[in-house]
Short mmCIF file of C-alpha atoms and ligand atoms in Angstrom, two decimals:
data_model
loop_
_atom_site.label_atom_id
_atom_site.label_comp_id
_atom_site.label_asym_id
_atom_site.label_seq_id
_atom_site.Cartn_x
_atom_site.Cartn_y
_atom_site.Cartn_z
CA MET V 29 18.38 -14.50 3.68
CA SER V 30 18.40 -13.77 -0.03
CA ALA V 31 20.14 -10.83 -1.62
CA THR V 32 18.11 -7.72 -2.20
CA VAL V 33 16.71 -7.68 -5.73
CA ARG V 34 15.94 -4.50 -7.64
CA ILE V 35 12.95 -4.01 -9.94
CA GLY V 36 13.76 -1.27 -12.45
CA PRO V 37 11.45 1.73 -12.95
CA ARG V 38 8.20 0.93 -14.80
CA SER V 39 8.80 -2.83 -14.81
CA GLY V 40 7.69 -5.94 -12.94
CA THR V 41 8.58 -9.50 -12.03
CA THR V 42 7.26 -12.74 -10.53
CA PHE V 43 8.81 -15.26 -8.15
CA PRO V 44 7.75 -18.12 -5.87
CA LEU V 45 7.34 -17.49 -2.14
CA ALA V 46 7.08 -20.55 0.08
CA ARG V 47 4.83 -20.85 3.12
CA GLY V 48 6.59 -19.32 6.11
CA GLU V 49 8.92 -17.16 4.06
CA ARG V 50 9.01 -13.41 4.61
CA LEU V 51 8.90 -10.95 1.72
CA THR V 52 10.03 -7.39 2.40
CA VAL V 53 9.26 -4.71 -0.20
CA PHE V 54 11.45 -1.60 0.01
CA ASP V 55 10.97 1.85 -1.49
CA PRO V 56 14.68 2.72 -1.86
CA GLU V 57 14.27 6.32 -3.07
CA GLY V 58 10.87 7.14 -1.53
CA GLY V 59 7.60 8.10 -3.18
CA GLN V 60 7.25 4.96 -5.32
CA VAL V 61 4.36 2.49 -5.51
CA ALA V 62 4.77 -1.31 -5.89
CA ASP V 63 1.78 -3.39 -7.02
CA LEU V 64 1.76 -6.79 -5.31
CA LEU V 65 -0.19 -9.88 -6.41
CA ALA V 66 -0.29 -13.32 -4.77
CA PHE V 67 -1.59 -16.57 -6.26
CA ASN V 68 -1.84 -20.04 -4.71
CA ARG V 69 1.01 -21.95 -6.35
CA ASP V 70 -0.96 -25.22 -6.26
CA ASP V 71 -3.99 -23.73 -8.02
CA VAL V 72 -3.48 -20.33 -9.59
CA ARG V 73 -7.22 -19.73 -9.84
CA GLU V 74 -6.97 -18.75 -6.17
CA ALA V 75 -5.63 -15.19 -5.76
CA ILE V 76 -5.70 -12.28 -3.34
CA SER V 77 -9.10 -10.59 -3.18
CA ASN V 78 -9.54 -6.99 -2.10
CA GLY V 79 -13.27 -7.60 -1.52
CA ARG V 80 -12.69 -10.53 0.84
CA THR V 81 -9.84 -8.71 2.58
CA LEU V 82 -11.65 -5.42 3.20
CA ASP V 83 -14.70 -7.36 4.39
CA TYR V 84 -12.91 -9.66 6.82
CA GLU V 85 -10.35 -7.13 8.09
CA GLU V 86 -13.08 -4.47 8.42
CA THR V 87 -10.84 -1.64 7.21
CA ILE V 88 -9.37 -0.15 4.05
CA ARG V 89 -6.30 1.02 6.02
CA LEU V 90 -4.35 -2.24 6.00
CA THR V 91 -1.11 -2.35 8.00
CA ALA V 92 0.94 -4.61 10.31
CA GLY V 93 -1.21 -7.36 11.79
CA HIS V 94 -3.74 -7.40 8.96
CA ARG V 95 -4.10 -10.35 6.59
CA LEU V 96 -4.62 -10.50 2.83
CA TRP V 97 -7.36 -13.02 1.99
CA SER V 98 -8.06 -14.94 -1.21
CA ASN V 99 -11.17 -15.28 -3.34
CA ARG V 100 -11.62 -18.65 -1.57
CA SER V 101 -11.46 -17.05 1.89
CA ASN V 102 -8.01 -18.35 2.77
CA VAL V 103 -5.28 -16.12 4.19
CA LEU V 104 -2.44 -15.88 1.66
CA LEU V 105 -0.27 -13.22 3.33
CA THR V 106 0.02 -11.57 6.74
CA ILE V 107 1.48 -8.06 6.99
CA GLU V 108 4.22 -8.39 9.62
CA GLN V 109 5.86 -4.97 9.48
CA ASP V 110 4.97 -1.61 7.94
CA SER V 111 6.96 1.60 8.27
CA VAL V 112 4.51 3.73 6.25
CA GLY V 113 0.92 2.83 7.15
CA ALA V 114 -0.61 4.10 3.90
CA HIS V 115 -1.26 1.55 1.14
CA ASP V 116 -4.12 0.99 -1.30
CA PHE V 117 -6.25 -2.06 -1.98
CA LEU V 118 -9.05 -0.33 -3.93
CA LEU V 119 -7.60 0.48 -7.35
CA THR V 120 -6.73 -1.89 -10.17
CA PRO V 121 -3.23 -2.07 -11.72
CA CYS V 122 -2.43 0.76 -14.14
CA SER V 123 -2.61 -0.32 -17.78
CA ALA V 124 -2.50 1.00 -21.33
CA ASP V 125 -6.17 1.89 -20.89
CA THR V 126 -5.32 3.85 -17.73
CA PHE V 127 -2.89 5.97 -19.72
CA ARG V 128 -5.45 6.60 -22.47
CA HIS V 129 -8.06 7.56 -19.83
CA PHE V 130 -6.02 9.87 -17.57
CA TYR V 131 -3.04 10.91 -19.70
CA PRO V 132 -4.28 11.33 -23.31
CA ASP V 133 -1.42 13.77 -24.05
CA LYS V 134 1.32 11.41 -22.80
CA PRO V 135 2.81 8.29 -24.40
CA VAL V 136 0.84 5.12 -23.66
CA HIS V 137 2.68 2.65 -21.40
CA ARG V 138 1.54 -0.93 -20.75
CA GLY V 139 1.71 -0.16 -17.04
CA CYS V 140 1.69 -2.57 -14.12
CA PHE V 141 -1.03 -4.62 -15.81
CA GLY V 142 1.07 -5.21 -18.92
CA ASN V 143 4.21 -5.89 -16.88
CA LEU V 144 2.35 -8.36 -14.67
CA SER V 145 0.63 -10.03 -17.64
CA GLU V 146 3.97 -10.81 -19.26
CA ALA V 147 5.63 -11.95 -16.05
CA LEU V 148 2.70 -14.17 -15.00
CA ALA V 149 2.25 -15.90 -18.38
CA PRO V 150 4.91 -18.58 -17.70
CA TRP V 151 2.96 -19.56 -14.56
CA GLY V 152 -0.19 -20.18 -16.62
CA ILE V 153 -1.93 -17.04 -15.34
CA GLN V 154 -3.88 -15.16 -18.00
CA PRO V 155 -4.38 -11.35 -18.02
CA ASP V 156 -8.12 -11.72 -17.29
CA ALA V 157 -7.22 -13.54 -14.05
CA ILE V 158 -5.30 -10.55 -12.63
CA PRO V 159 -7.20 -9.14 -9.63
CA VAL V 160 -6.92 -5.80 -7.86
CA ALA V 161 -3.35 -5.66 -6.55
CA PHE V 162 -2.29 -4.71 -3.05
CA ASN V 163 -0.61 -1.41 -3.90
CA CYS V 164 2.29 -0.98 -1.49
CA PHE V 165 2.94 2.69 -0.60
CA MET V 166 0.04 3.95 -2.78
CA ASN V 167 -1.65 6.92 -1.12
CA VAL V 168 -5.40 6.94 -1.85
CA PRO V 169 -7.27 8.94 0.78
CA VAL V 170 -11.05 8.59 0.92
CA ALA V 171 -12.95 11.78 1.74
CA GLY V 172 -16.03 11.91 3.92
CA ASP V 173 -18.26 12.25 0.86
CA GLY V 174 -16.73 9.12 -0.68
CA ARG V 175 -14.49 10.80 -3.22
CA ILE V 176 -11.09 9.20 -3.67
CA SER V 177 -7.88 10.85 -4.81
CA VAL V 178 -4.45 9.56 -5.78
CA LEU V 179 -1.74 11.54 -3.99
CA PRO V 180 2.05 11.07 -3.89
CA PRO V 181 3.14 8.21 -1.61
CA LEU V 182 4.02 9.03 1.99
CA SER V 183 6.98 6.62 1.87
CA LYS V 184 10.47 8.00 2.50
CA PRO V 185 13.73 6.50 1.18
CA GLY V 186 14.24 3.06 2.72
CA ASP V 187 10.69 2.59 3.94
CA SER V 188 9.37 -0.96 3.75
CA ILE V 189 6.47 -3.35 4.27
CA ALA V 190 6.95 -7.05 5.05
CA PHE V 191 4.63 -10.00 4.48
CA ARG V 192 4.66 -13.60 5.71
CA ALA V 193 3.42 -16.22 3.25
CA GLU V 194 0.69 -18.42 4.73
CA ARG V 195 0.64 -20.70 1.65
CA ASP V 196 3.03 -21.62 -1.15
CA LEU V 197 2.55 -18.65 -3.45
CA ILE V 198 3.47 -17.05 -6.73
CA ILE V 199 4.11 -13.34 -6.19
CA GLY V 200 3.82 -10.62 -8.83
CA LEU V 201 5.54 -7.32 -7.99
CA THR V 202 6.07 -4.10 -9.93
CA ALA V 203 7.60 -0.67 -9.79
CA CYS V 204 4.47 1.24 -10.81
CA SER V 205 4.36 3.15 -14.09
CA ALA V 206 1.60 5.74 -13.55
CA TYR V 207 2.26 9.44 -13.05
CA ALA V 208 -0.08 10.46 -10.23
CA SER V 209 0.48 7.48 -7.95
CA ASN V 210 4.27 8.00 -7.96
CA GLY V 211 4.42 11.77 -7.57
CA GLY V 212 5.27 12.26 -11.25
CA SER V 213 8.58 10.34 -11.40
CA PHE V 214 9.45 6.66 -11.78
CA LYS V 215 11.79 5.00 -9.32
CA PRO V 216 12.92 1.40 -8.64
CA ILE V 217 11.54 -0.99 -6.02
CA ASP V 218 13.67 -3.46 -4.02
CA TYR V 219 12.60 -6.72 -2.40
CA ARG V 220 14.14 -9.42 -0.24
CA ILE V 221 13.04 -12.91 0.76
CA GLU V 222 13.98 -14.39 4.13
CA ARG V 223 13.54 -18.07 4.96
ZN1 ZN Q 12 0.98 0.86 -11.75
#
């Protein structure tokens, strides 16, 4: 088992995850979103796809037992454990444009998109290749009339979600930078890899 690694508030990282390894993402303080990306390490043009996943899993409420599929219809990750049960796979990573759109009176931050772009560059992954992330702990209820809202996460301190890699992957992971999705404050995210 690896040590637990901390991602500081409003930042992000990348790391390899080998087939069969287990990645656990922790919300150490509660109420914090972590955007997660997965790419096939052997061909980074293959990445997680929210469209494929929602289609094949037949739900937008993904939790333990569900799988995250790629744009080539391969399973990249299986959710093995989930202590929260409320995550989002609809909304794209927050970015400088997100801040200009929703928070015109606040300082612009490069957001998860900028953090992921920088961290993925050494792997040969360009910003335009970044798909919709699986947003751990992000609380996006869908009303009966189709309207969506971004509410504070339901995660409490120490809550976690764990994934098993079904391929050799490159993972991108952030501590999200946007106001609404994190209840107005920015906290760290922890993760651990078990072999
Ligand atoms: Zn974000």
